[in-house]
Amino acid sequence: MSEAPDKFNTPYQPQNVEGEIYKKWEESGFFNPDNLPLRLDAQGKQVEMEPFTIIMPPPNANGSLHAGHALFVTVQDILMRFERMRGKKTLWVPGADHAGFETQVVYEKKLEKEGRSRFEMQADDLYKEIMDFTLSNKSFMEGQIRQLGASCDWSREVFTLDERVIDTVYDTFKKLNDDGLLYRAPRIVNWCPKHQTSLSNLETERETRTDKFYYLKYGPFTIATARPETKFGDKYVVMHPDDKRYAQYSQGQQFELEWINGPITATVIKDESIDMELGTGVMTITPWHDPIDFDIAKRHNLPYEQVIDWRGKLLPIAGEFEGMNIKDARAKIVEKLQSKGLVEKIDETYSHEVPVCYKCGREIEPQVRPQWFISMQPLAQKAIEAVKNGDVRVLTENHEKILLHWLENIQDWNISRQIVWGIPIPAWSRSTDAHGKQSEEWKIQVEDPGDGWTRDPDTFDTWFSSGQWPFATLGYPDSNDFKTFYPTSVMETGADILFFWVARMLMLGLYRTGKVPFRDIYLHGLVRDAKGQKMSKSKGNVISPLEISNEYGTDALRMGLIVGNTPGTDLNLDPRKIGAYKKFANKIWNIARFVLSQEHDGEIKSELKDEFDAIAADVTKDIEEYRIYMAADKLYHYVWDRFAAEILEESKGKPEYGATLYYLLENSLKLLHPFMPFLTEEIWGSLPNKSTLLLIETWPVNARN
RNA sequence: GGGCGAUUAGCUCAGUUGGUAGAGCAACCCGUUUACACCGGGAAGGUCACAGGUUCGAGUCCUGUAUCGCCCACCA
């Protein structure tokens, strides 16, 4: 009888081995594709290694990793370890995201707690403070990614504010300008009065509200509005040209009327965008604070005037209401309208949707502000083609539909943000006075053009730079890495950032490099709590993956995140399920203990080998086709129900099984390694005659091609 | 308003191209004969939302209904 090493006398204790194992892997250098051992064919000739690349979605360096991070690290690590063992030249590029607005919001909350405010700080000081905050979070976060077992190449780690990333972003901005796809224009933007910045459409959410709907007398008309506080400057009344009720009024006709702060002159406008069914079929317009009104004003070349300031207070145009917060002002204004007999009726049950800031929930105040916009349609068109002709494949099919639908209805993208934490926009302006006409001249460049020029104080939307991540990280256009590893193999990320990030990467990648940035898009769903509720701090149901890892072991956490989790659908993370896989880890541990106590002599039983090889082939196919949840489940059942429960029991007292047991153990460890890397590596080190790491062992099934 | 999805055991969910329903947890009975009590054995539990259709055969494909959910959108 052989003896299993002493460590097998106690149950498997992940906390004792994981740190050491990770250190061994990292020090081996094999996370770096340049150091991988050469593969030789049967004739001893060196085999050309096919690249396999994943760019890790860079976690926001503003806090701890959450369950979603643990999920993507696990999925990607499984693919990387699988392909590495299959002899591919595997590169997994880790990163960290400065996460512009997101991080600034986190930092502002911190400032608030300290009784400070960013609006009282110098931009440079604020920037420096957030940088320190971000960098310390970044190194903290890197430790957590290691704890989850990520076999990524730390020597190639990229931060979204690295110089070469910024340079790439600047080049793209300039190219967009040169190609006529960039414009600066006063447009209605989504303005958050709390955060004092504009936001893209994706950064707003909708809330259904029941508000009062006021029917106001406007000269001979009745207009309906939910926002009387915006109506001070309304001097145009608009109706549909075909509306018979108002046929007697003609375009441009003027009339006098008594309004909130006195008599005004109004003008009739006919516009086909008016819905005759809604309200009274007549409305006045507030072009500065409403997108529809803005479009009407633009079509008819009407002036527009700001009524509400950037902090949500009324401007002098409001007369006696100047300086009031719009919320407080509404009731007072209605009171005054009522006293003047201008309120016809009030509908108390008007239900509508209002846009709110996705961070603070405050109502968005549409404001006109000159911003940088990208004309998205030409970019989207290329992306649509790439999806349709299969250059990029989307998992799953329903996400492909969602993506295409969004791309087909794309809107121009506002990439200016009025925050300091981000990449400064490389644009300079000066006003010129040509022929008595004031106008603004812009230059797109990083260097100061000289006297009289002022730099745009805004920064880029983070997603504009993130959208260039795959080619920026790989050193487009000249580096060897770019030539070797681009297009990358898989983009694996959350379905919730399909539009924010994946779609933008696809469009900008195609635009800059002419190639798709990734071949496959693998989207995972949201990680919810055991009951299927969204995790949130306020509910107190947030499950920290690191705590789970400490309690049950990283391998158990990984299995719990994978099994039963089909791509694209949400996953409920139940600690009890993780507990089940902790038991599985111990089961494998004890299988090893038993097998190591046997002599490994004799013949390998061919029917058991064939049976195993069939499972191995099956599992291989599952991983190749991204059914990793199924591969993990199959291994679980083979190892427990077949190998341990039947084969092992059958072998007791029969020494001729020795070689078979070793064969099955060794190869099971290989198959399990991508899923449960720590445990399998630890056992591998205890097998006789094993001097190399399991990390770079050869996968038991040949690659398909 | 438009789009996408879900409905399978008490709970949470799998079920790859259509071929007599599966897991984890919970609940029930039994068992400490040296791999493992982080265990073993056994039994129980589902008209696969509903109604039609295609098929020799449907949880799986098609149509409709109901309920739930998600995403997108400038209705005053």
Coordinates of N, CA and C in Angstrom, one line a residue, chain A residues 502-696:
Chain A
V502 N -20.4 47.4 -25.3 CA -20.2 46.5 -26.4 C -20.4 47.1 -27.7
A503 N -21.6 47.7 -27.8 CA -22.0 48.3 -29.1 C -21.0 49.4 -29.5
R504 N -20.5 50.2 -28.6 CA -19.6 51.3 -28.9 C -18.2 50.7 -29.3
M505 N -17.8 49.6 -28.6 CA -16.5 49.0 -29.0 C -16.6 48.5 -30.4
L506 N -17.7 47.9 -30.7 CA -17.9 47.3 -32.0 C -17.8 48.4 -33.1
M507 N -18.5 49.5 -32.8 CA -18.5 50.6 -33.8 C -17.2 51.3 -33.9
L508 N -16.6 51.6 -32.8 CA -15.3 52.3 -32.8 C -14.2 51.4 -33.3
G509 N -14.3 50.1 -32.9 CA -13.2 49.2 -33.4 C -13.2 49.1 -34.9
L510 N -14.4 48.9 -35.4 CA -14.5 48.8 -36.9 C -14.1 50.2 -37.5
Y511 N -14.4 51.3 -36.9 CA -14.1 52.6 -37.5 C -12.6 52.8 -37.5
R512 N -11.9 52.5 -36.4 CA -10.5 52.7 -36.3 C -9.6 51.7 -37.1
T513 N -10.0 50.4 -36.9 CA -9.1 49.4 -37.4 C -9.6 48.7 -38.6
G514 N -10.9 48.9 -38.9 CA -11.4 48.2 -40.1 C -11.8 46.8 -39.8
K515 N -11.6 46.3 -38.6 CA -11.9 45.0 -38.2 C -12.7 45.0 -36.9
V516 N -13.5 43.9 -36.8 CA -14.3 43.8 -35.5 C -13.3 43.6 -34.4
P517 N -13.6 44.2 -33.2 CA -12.7 44.1 -32.1 C -12.7 42.7 -31.4
F518 N -13.8 41.9 -31.7 CA -13.9 40.6 -31.1 C -14.7 39.7 -32.0
R519 N -14.5 38.4 -32.0 CA -15.2 37.5 -32.8 C -16.6 37.1 -32.2
D520 N -16.5 36.8 -30.9 CA -17.7 36.4 -30.2 C -18.1 37.4 -29.1
I521 N -19.3 37.6 -28.9 CA -19.8 38.4 -27.7 C -20.6 37.4 -26.8
Y522 N -20.1 37.2 -25.6 CA -20.7 36.4 -24.7 C -21.2 37.3 -23.5
L523 N -22.5 37.3 -23.4 CA -23.1 38.2 -22.4 C -23.7 37.4 -21.2
H524 N -23.3 37.9 -20.1 CA -23.9 37.2 -18.9 C -25.0 38.1 -18.3
G525 N -25.9 37.6 -17.5 CA -26.9 38.4 -16.9 C -26.5 38.9 -15.6
L526 N -27.5 39.4 -14.9 CA -27.2 40.1 -13.6 C -27.1 39.0 -12.5
V527 N -26.2 39.2 -11.6 CA -26.2 38.3 -10.4 C -27.1 38.8 -9.3
R528 N -28.1 38.1 -9.0 CA -29.1 38.5 -8.0 C -28.9 37.7 -6.7
D529 N -29.6 38.0 -5.7 CA -29.5 37.3 -4.4 C -30.2 36.0 -4.5
A530 N -30.2 35.2 -3.4 CA -30.8 33.9 -3.5 C -32.3 33.9 -3.9
K531 N -32.9 35.0 -3.5 CA -34.4 35.0 -3.8 C -34.6 35.7 -5.2
G532 N -33.6 36.0 -5.9 CA -33.8 36.6 -7.2 C -34.0 38.1 -7.2
Q533 N -33.7 38.7 -6.0 CA -33.8 40.1 -6.0 C -32.5 40.8 -6.3
K534 N -32.6 41.9 -6.9 CA -31.4 42.7 -7.3 C -30.7 43.1 -6.0
M535 N -29.3 42.9 -6.1 CA -28.6 43.2 -4.9 C -28.4 44.7 -4.8
S536 N -28.6 45.3 -3.6 CA -28.4 46.7 -3.4 C -28.0 47.0 -2.0
K537 N -27.3 48.0 -1.8 CA -26.8 48.4 -0.5 C -28.0 48.7 0.4
S538 N -29.0 49.4 -0.2 CA -30.1 49.8 0.7 C -30.9 48.6 1.1
K539 N -31.0 47.6 0.3 CA -31.7 46.4 0.7 C -30.9 45.5 1.7
G540 N -29.6 45.8 1.7 CA -28.7 45.0 2.5 C -28.6 43.6 2.1
N541 N -28.8 43.3 0.8 CA -28.7 41.9 0.4 C -27.5 41.7 -0.5
V542 N -26.5 42.5 -0.4 CA -25.3 42.4 -1.3 C -24.5 41.2 -0.8
I543 N -24.1 40.3 -1.7 CA -23.3 39.2 -1.4 C -21.9 39.5 -1.9
S544 N -20.9 39.6 -1.0 CA -19.5 39.9 -1.4 C -18.9 38.6 -1.9
P545 N -18.4 38.6 -3.1 CA -17.8 37.3 -3.6 C -16.5 37.0 -2.8
L546 N -15.8 38.0 -2.3 CA -14.6 37.8 -1.6 C -14.9 37.1 -0.2
E547 N -16.0 37.5 0.4 CA -16.4 36.8 1.6 C -16.8 35.4 1.4
I548 N -17.5 35.2 0.3 CA -17.9 33.8 -0.1 C -16.7 33.0 -0.3
S549 N -15.7 33.6 -1.0 CA -14.5 32.9 -1.4 C -13.7 32.5 -0.1
N550 N -13.7 33.4 0.9 CA -13.0 33.1 2.1 C -13.7 32.0 2.9
E551 N -15.0 32.0 2.8 CA -15.7 31.0 3.6 C -15.8 29.6 3.0
Y552 N -16.0 29.6 1.6 CA -16.2 28.3 1.0 C -15.1 27.9 0.1
G553 N -14.2 28.8 -0.2 CA -13.1 28.6 -1.2 C -13.5 29.1 -2.5
T554 N -12.5 29.6 -3.2 CA -12.7 30.2 -4.6 C -13.3 29.2 -5.5
D555 N -12.8 28.0 -5.5 CA -13.3 27.0 -6.4 C -14.8 26.7 -6.3
A556 N -15.2 26.6 -5.1 CA -16.7 26.4 -4.8 C -17.5 27.6 -5.3
L557 N -16.9 28.8 -5.0 CA -17.6 30.0 -5.5 C -17.7 30.0 -7.0
R558 N -16.7 29.6 -7.7 CA -16.7 29.5 -9.2 C -17.7 28.5 -9.7
M559 N -17.7 27.4 -9.1 CA -18.7 26.4 -9.5 C -20.1 26.9 -9.3
G560 N -20.4 27.5 -8.2 CA -21.7 28.0 -7.9 C -22.1 29.1 -8.8
L561 N -21.1 29.9 -9.3 CA -21.5 30.9 -10.3 C -21.7 30.4 -11.7
I562 N -21.2 29.2 -12.0 CA -21.2 28.7 -13.3 C -22.4 27.7 -13.6
V563 N -22.5 26.7 -12.7 CA -23.5 25.7 -13.0 C -24.9 26.3 -12.9
G564 N -25.6 25.9 -14.0 CA -27.0 26.4 -14.0 C -27.1 27.9 -14.5
N565 N -26.0 28.5 -14.8 CA -26.1 29.9 -15.3 C -25.9 29.9 -16.8
T566 N -27.0 30.0 -17.5 CA -27.0 30.0 -19.0 C -26.6 31.5 -19.4
P567 N -25.9 31.6 -20.5 CA -25.5 32.9 -20.9 C -26.7 33.8 -21.1
G568 N -26.6 35.0 -20.8 CA -27.6 36.0 -21.1 C -28.8 36.1 -20.1
T569 N -28.9 35.1 -19.2 CA -30.0 35.2 -18.2 C -29.4 35.5 -16.8
D570 N -30.3 36.0 -16.0 CA -29.8 36.4 -14.7 C -29.6 35.1 -13.8
L571 N -28.7 35.3 -12.8 CA -28.3 34.2 -12.0 C -28.6 34.5 -10.5
N572 N -29.2 33.6 -9.8 CA -29.4 33.8 -8.4 C -28.2 33.2 -7.6
L573 N -27.5 33.9 -6.8 CA -26.4 33.4 -6.1 C -26.8 33.0 -4.7
D574 N -26.8 31.8 -4.5 CA -27.3 31.2 -3.2 C -26.1 30.6 -2.5
P575 N -25.8 31.2 -1.3 CA -24.7 30.6 -0.6 C -24.8 29.1 -0.3
R576 N -26.1 28.6 -0.2 CA -26.2 27.2 0.0 C -25.8 26.4 -1.2
K577 N -25.9 26.9 -2.4 CA -25.4 26.3 -3.6 C -23.9 26.2 -3.6
I578 N -23.3 27.3 -3.1 CA -21.8 27.4 -3.0 C -21.4 26.3 -2.0
G579 N -22.2 26.2 -1.0 CA -21.8 25.1 0.0 C -21.8 23.8 -0.6
A580 N -22.7 23.5 -1.5 CA -22.8 22.2 -2.2 C -21.5 21.9 -2.9
Y581 N -20.9 23.0 -3.5 CA -19.7 22.8 -4.3 C -18.5 22.7 -3.4
K582 N -18.6 23.3 -2.2 CA -17.5 23.1 -1.3 C -17.4 21.6 -0.9
K583 N -18.5 21.0 -0.8 CA -18.5 19.6 -0.5 C -18.0 18.8 -1.6
F584 N -18.2 19.3 -2.8 CA -17.7 18.6 -4.0 C -16.2 18.7 -4.0
A585 N -15.7 19.9 -3.6 CA -14.2 20.0 -3.6 C -13.6 19.0 -2.6
N586 N -14.3 18.9 -1.5 CA -13.8 17.9 -0.5 C -13.9 16.5 -1.0
K587 N -14.9 16.2 -1.8 CA -15.1 14.9 -2.4 C -13.9 14.6 -3.3
I588 N -13.5 15.5 -4.1 CA -12.4 15.3 -5.0 C -11.1 15.1 -4.2
W589 N -11.0 15.9 -3.2 CA -9.8 15.8 -2.2 C -9.7 14.3 -1.7
N590 N -10.9 13.8 -1.4 CA -10.8 12.4 -0.8 C -10.7 11.3 -1.8
I591 N -11.2 11.6 -3.0 CA -10.9 10.7 -4.1 C -9.4 10.6 -4.3
A592 N -8.7 11.8 -4.3 CA -7.3 11.8 -4.5 C -6.6 11.0 -3.3
R593 N -7.1 11.3 -2.1 CA -6.5 10.6 -1.0 C -6.6 9.1 -1.2
F594 N -7.7 8.6 -1.6 CA -7.9 7.2 -1.8 C -7.0 6.6 -2.9
V595 N -7.0 7.3 -4.0 CA -6.2 6.9 -5.2 C -4.7 6.9 -4.8
L596 N -4.3 7.9 -4.1 CA -2.9 8.0 -3.8 C -2.5 6.8 -2.8
S597 N -3.5 6.3 -2.1 CA -3.1 5.2 -1.2 C -3.1 3.8 -2.0
Q598 N -3.3 3.8 -3.2 CA -3.3 2.6 -4.0 C -2.0 2.6 -4.9
E599 N -1.5 1.4 -5.2 CA -0.4 1.2 -6.1 C -1.0 1.5 -7.5
H600 N -0.1 2.2 -8.4 CA -0.6 2.5 -9.7 C -0.1 1.5 -10.7
D601 N -0.2 0.3 -10.4 CA 0.3 -0.8 -11.4 C -0.9 -1.3 -12.2
G602 N -0.5 -2.1 -13.2 CA -1.6 -2.8 -14.0 C -1.9 -2.1 -15.2
E603 N -2.9 -2.6 -15.9 CA -3.4 -2.1 -17.2 C -4.5 -1.1 -16.9
I604 N -4.6 -0.2 -17.8 CA -5.8 0.7 -17.8 C -6.9 0.0 -18.4
K605 N -8.0 -0.1 -17.7 CA -9.2 -0.9 -18.2 C -9.8 -0.1 -19.4
S606 N -9.8 -0.7 -20.5 CA -10.2 0.1 -21.7 C -11.6 0.5 -21.7
E607 N -12.6 -0.3 -21.1 CA -13.9 0.2 -21.2 C -14.1 1.4 -20.3
L608 N -13.4 1.5 -19.2 CA -13.5 2.7 -18.3 C -12.8 3.9 -18.9
K609 N -11.7 3.6 -19.7 CA -11.0 4.7 -20.3 C -11.9 5.2 -21.5
D610 N -12.5 4.4 -22.2 CA -13.4 4.8 -23.3 C -14.5 5.6 -22.8
E611 N -15.1 5.2 -21.7 CA -16.2 5.9 -21.1 C -15.7 7.3 -20.7
F612 N -14.5 7.4 -20.0 CA -14.0 8.7 -19.6 C -13.8 9.6 -20.8
D613 N -13.1 9.0 -21.8 CA -12.8 9.8 -23.0 C -14.0 10.3 -23.7
A614 N -15.1 9.6 -23.6 CA -16.3 10.1 -24.2 C -16.8 11.3 -23.4
I615 N -16.8 11.2 -22.1 CA -17.2 12.4 -21.3 C -16.3 13.6 -21.6
A616 N -15.0 13.3 -21.7 CA -14.0 14.4 -21.9 C -14.3 15.1 -23.3
A617 N -14.6 14.3 -24.3 CA -14.9 14.8 -25.6 C -16.2 15.7 -25.5
D618 N -17.1 15.2 -24.8 CA -18.4 15.9 -24.6 C -18.2 17.2 -23.9
V619 N -17.4 17.2 -22.8 CA -17.1 18.4 -22.1 C -16.4 19.4 -22.9
T620 N -15.5 18.9 -23.7 CA -14.7 19.8 -24.6 C -15.6 20.5 -25.5
K621 N -16.5 19.8 -26.1 CA -17.4 20.4 -27.1 C -18.3 21.4 -26.4
D622 N -18.7 21.1 -25.2 CA -19.5 22.1 -24.5 C -18.8 23.4 -24.3
I623 N -17.5 23.3 -23.9 CA -16.8 24.5 -23.6 C -16.6 25.3 -24.9
E624 N -16.2 24.5 -25.9 CA -16.0 25.2 -27.2 C -17.2 26.0 -27.7
E625 N -18.4 25.4 -27.3 CA -19.6 26.1 -27.8 C -20.2 26.9 -26.7
Y626 N -19.4 27.3 -25.7 CA -19.8 28.2 -24.6 C -20.9 27.6 -23.7
R627 N -21.1 26.3 -23.7 CA -22.0 25.7 -22.7 C -21.2 25.3 -21.5
I628 N -20.5 26.3 -20.9 CA -19.7 26.0 -19.7 C -20.5 25.5 -18.5
Y629 N -21.7 26.0 -18.4 CA -22.5 25.6 -17.3 C -22.8 24.1 -17.4
M630 N -23.0 23.6 -18.6 CA -23.3 22.2 -18.8 C -22.0 21.4 -18.6
A631 N -20.9 21.9 -19.1 CA -19.6 21.2 -18.9 C -19.4 21.0 -17.4
A632 N -19.5 22.0 -16.7 CA -19.3 21.9 -15.2 C -20.2 20.9 -14.5
D633 N -21.4 21.0 -14.9 CA -22.4 20.1 -14.3 C -22.1 18.6 -14.7
K634 N -21.7 18.4 -15.9 CA -21.4 17.0 -16.3 C -20.2 16.5 -15.6
L635 N -19.2 17.3 -15.4 CA -18.0 16.9 -14.6 C -18.4 16.6 -13.2
Y636 N -19.2 17.4 -12.6 CA -19.6 17.2 -11.3 C -20.3 15.8 -11.1
H637 N -21.2 15.5 -12.0 CA -21.9 14.2 -11.9 C -21.0 13.0 -12.3
Y638 N -20.1 13.2 -13.3 CA -19.2 12.1 -13.6 C -18.3 11.8 -12.4
V639 N -17.7 12.8 -11.9 CA -16.7 12.6 -10.8 C -17.4 12.0 -9.5
W640 N -18.5 12.6 -9.2 CA -19.2 12.1 -8.0 C -19.9 10.8 -8.2
D641 N -20.9 10.8 -9.1 CA -21.8 9.7 -9.2 C -21.2 8.5 -9.9
R642 N -20.3 8.7 -10.8 CA -19.7 7.6 -11.5 C -18.3 7.2 -10.9
F643 N -17.4 8.1 -11.0 CA -16.0 7.8 -10.6 C -16.0 7.4 -9.1
A644 N -16.5 8.3 -8.2 CA -16.4 8.1 -6.8 C -17.4 7.0 -6.3
A645 N -18.6 7.1 -6.7 CA -19.6 6.2 -6.2 C -19.6 4.8 -6.7
E646 N -19.2 4.7 -8.0 CA -19.2 3.4 -8.6 C -17.8 2.7 -8.8
I647 N -17.0 3.5 -9.6 CA -15.7 2.9 -10.0 C -14.9 2.6 -8.8
L648 N -14.8 3.7 -7.9 CA -13.9 3.6 -6.8 C -14.4 2.5 -5.8
E649 N -15.7 2.4 -5.6 CA -16.2 1.4 -4.7 C -15.9 0.0 -5.3
E650 N -16.1 -0.2 -6.6 CA -15.9 -1.4 -7.3 C -14.4 -1.9 -7.2
S651 N -13.5 -0.9 -7.1 CA -12.1 -1.2 -7.1 C -11.6 -1.6 -5.8
K652 N -12.3 -1.4 -4.7 CA -11.8 -1.7 -3.4 C -11.4 -3.2 -3.3
G653 N -10.2 -3.4 -2.8 CA -9.7 -4.7 -2.6 C -9.2 -5.4 -3.9
K654 N -9.2 -4.6 -5.1 CA -8.8 -5.1 -6.3 C -7.6 -4.3 -6.9
P655 N -6.4 -4.8 -6.6 CA -5.2 -4.0 -6.9 C -5.0 -3.8 -8.4
E656 N -5.7 -4.6 -9.2 CA -5.5 -4.5 -10.7 C -6.1 -3.2 -11.2
Y657 N -6.9 -2.5 -10.4 CA -7.5 -1.2 -10.8 C -6.6 0.0 -10.7
G658 N -5.4 -0.3 -10.0 CA -4.5 0.9 -9.7 C -4.3 1.8 -10.9
A659 N -3.8 1.3 -12.0 CA -3.5 2.2 -13.1 C -4.7 2.9 -13.6
T660 N -5.8 2.2 -13.6 CA -7.1 2.9 -14.1 C -7.4 4.1 -13.2
L661 N -7.4 3.8 -11.9 CA -7.7 4.9 -11.0 C -6.8 6.1 -11.2
Y662 N -5.5 5.9 -11.4 CA -4.6 7.0 -11.6 C -4.9 7.7 -12.9
Y663 N -5.2 6.9 -13.9 CA -5.6 7.6 -15.2 C -6.8 8.5 -15.0
L664 N -7.8 7.9 -14.4 CA -9.1 8.7 -14.2 C -8.9 9.9 -13.4
L665 N -8.1 9.8 -12.3 CA -7.8 10.9 -11.4 C -7.1 12.0 -12.2
E666 N -6.0 11.6 -12.8 CA -5.1 12.6 -13.5 C -6.0 13.4 -14.5
N667 N -6.7 12.6 -15.3 CA -7.4 13.3 -16.4 C -8.6 14.1 -15.9
S668 N -9.3 13.6 -14.8 CA -10.3 14.3 -14.3 C -9.8 15.7 -13.7
L669 N -8.7 15.7 -13.1 CA -8.1 16.9 -12.6 C -7.8 17.9 -13.8
K670 N -7.4 17.4 -14.9 CA -7.2 18.2 -16.1 C -8.5 18.9 -16.5
L671 N -9.5 18.0 -16.6 CA -10.8 18.6 -17.1 C -11.4 19.6 -16.1
L672 N -11.1 19.3 -14.8 CA -11.7 20.2 -13.8 C -10.9 21.5 -13.6
H673 N -9.7 21.4 -14.1 CA -8.8 22.6 -13.8 C -9.4 23.9 -14.1
P674 N -9.9 24.1 -15.3 CA -10.5 25.4 -15.6 C -11.5 25.9 -14.7
F675 N -12.3 25.0 -14.1 CA -13.4 25.3 -13.3 C -12.9 25.5 -11.8
M676 N -12.1 24.6 -11.4 CA -11.6 24.6 -10.0 C -10.1 24.6 -9.9
P677 N -9.5 25.7 -10.3 CA -8.1 25.7 -10.6 C -7.2 25.4 -9.3
F678 N -7.6 26.0 -8.2 CA -6.8 25.9 -7.0 C -6.7 24.4 -6.5
L679 N -7.9 23.8 -6.3 CA -7.9 22.5 -5.7 C -7.2 21.5 -6.6
T680 N -7.4 21.6 -7.9 CA -6.8 20.7 -8.9 C -5.3 20.8 -8.9
E681 N -4.9 22.1 -8.9 CA -3.4 22.3 -8.9 C -2.8 21.8 -7.6
E682 N -3.4 21.9 -6.5 CA -2.9 21.5 -5.2 C -2.8 19.9 -5.2
I683 N -3.8 19.3 -5.8 CA -3.7 17.8 -5.8 C -2.7 17.3 -6.8
W684 N -2.6 18.0 -7.9 CA -1.7 17.7 -9.0 C -0.3 17.7 -8.4
G685 N 0.0 18.6 -7.6 CA 1.4 18.7 -7.0 C 1.7 17.5 -6.1
S686 N 0.7 16.8 -5.7 CA 0.9 15.6 -4.8 C 1.0 14.3 -5.6
L687 N 0.7 14.4 -6.9 CA 0.7 13.1 -7.7 C 2.2 12.8 -7.9
P688 N 2.5 11.5 -8.0 CA 3.9 11.1 -8.3 C 4.3 11.5 -9.7
N689 N 5.6 11.9 -9.8 CA 6.2 12.2 -11.1 C 5.6 13.4 -11.8
K690 N 5.1 14.3 -11.0 CA 4.5 15.5 -11.7 C 5.4 16.7 -11.3
S691 N 6.2 17.2 -12.2 CA 7.0 18.3 -11.9 C 6.5 19.6 -12.4
T692 N 5.6 19.5 -13.4 CA 5.1 20.8 -14.0 C 3.8 21.2 -13.5
L693 N 3.4 22.4 -13.7 CA 2.1 22.9 -13.2 C 1.0 22.3 -14.1
L694 N -0.1 22.0 -13.4 CA -1.3 21.6 -14.1 C -1.7 22.7 -15.1
L695 N -1.5 23.9 -14.7 CA -1.8 25.1 -15.5 C -1.4 25.0 -17.0
I696 N -0.3 24.3 -17.2 CA 0.2 24.2 -18.6 C 0.2 22.8 -19.1

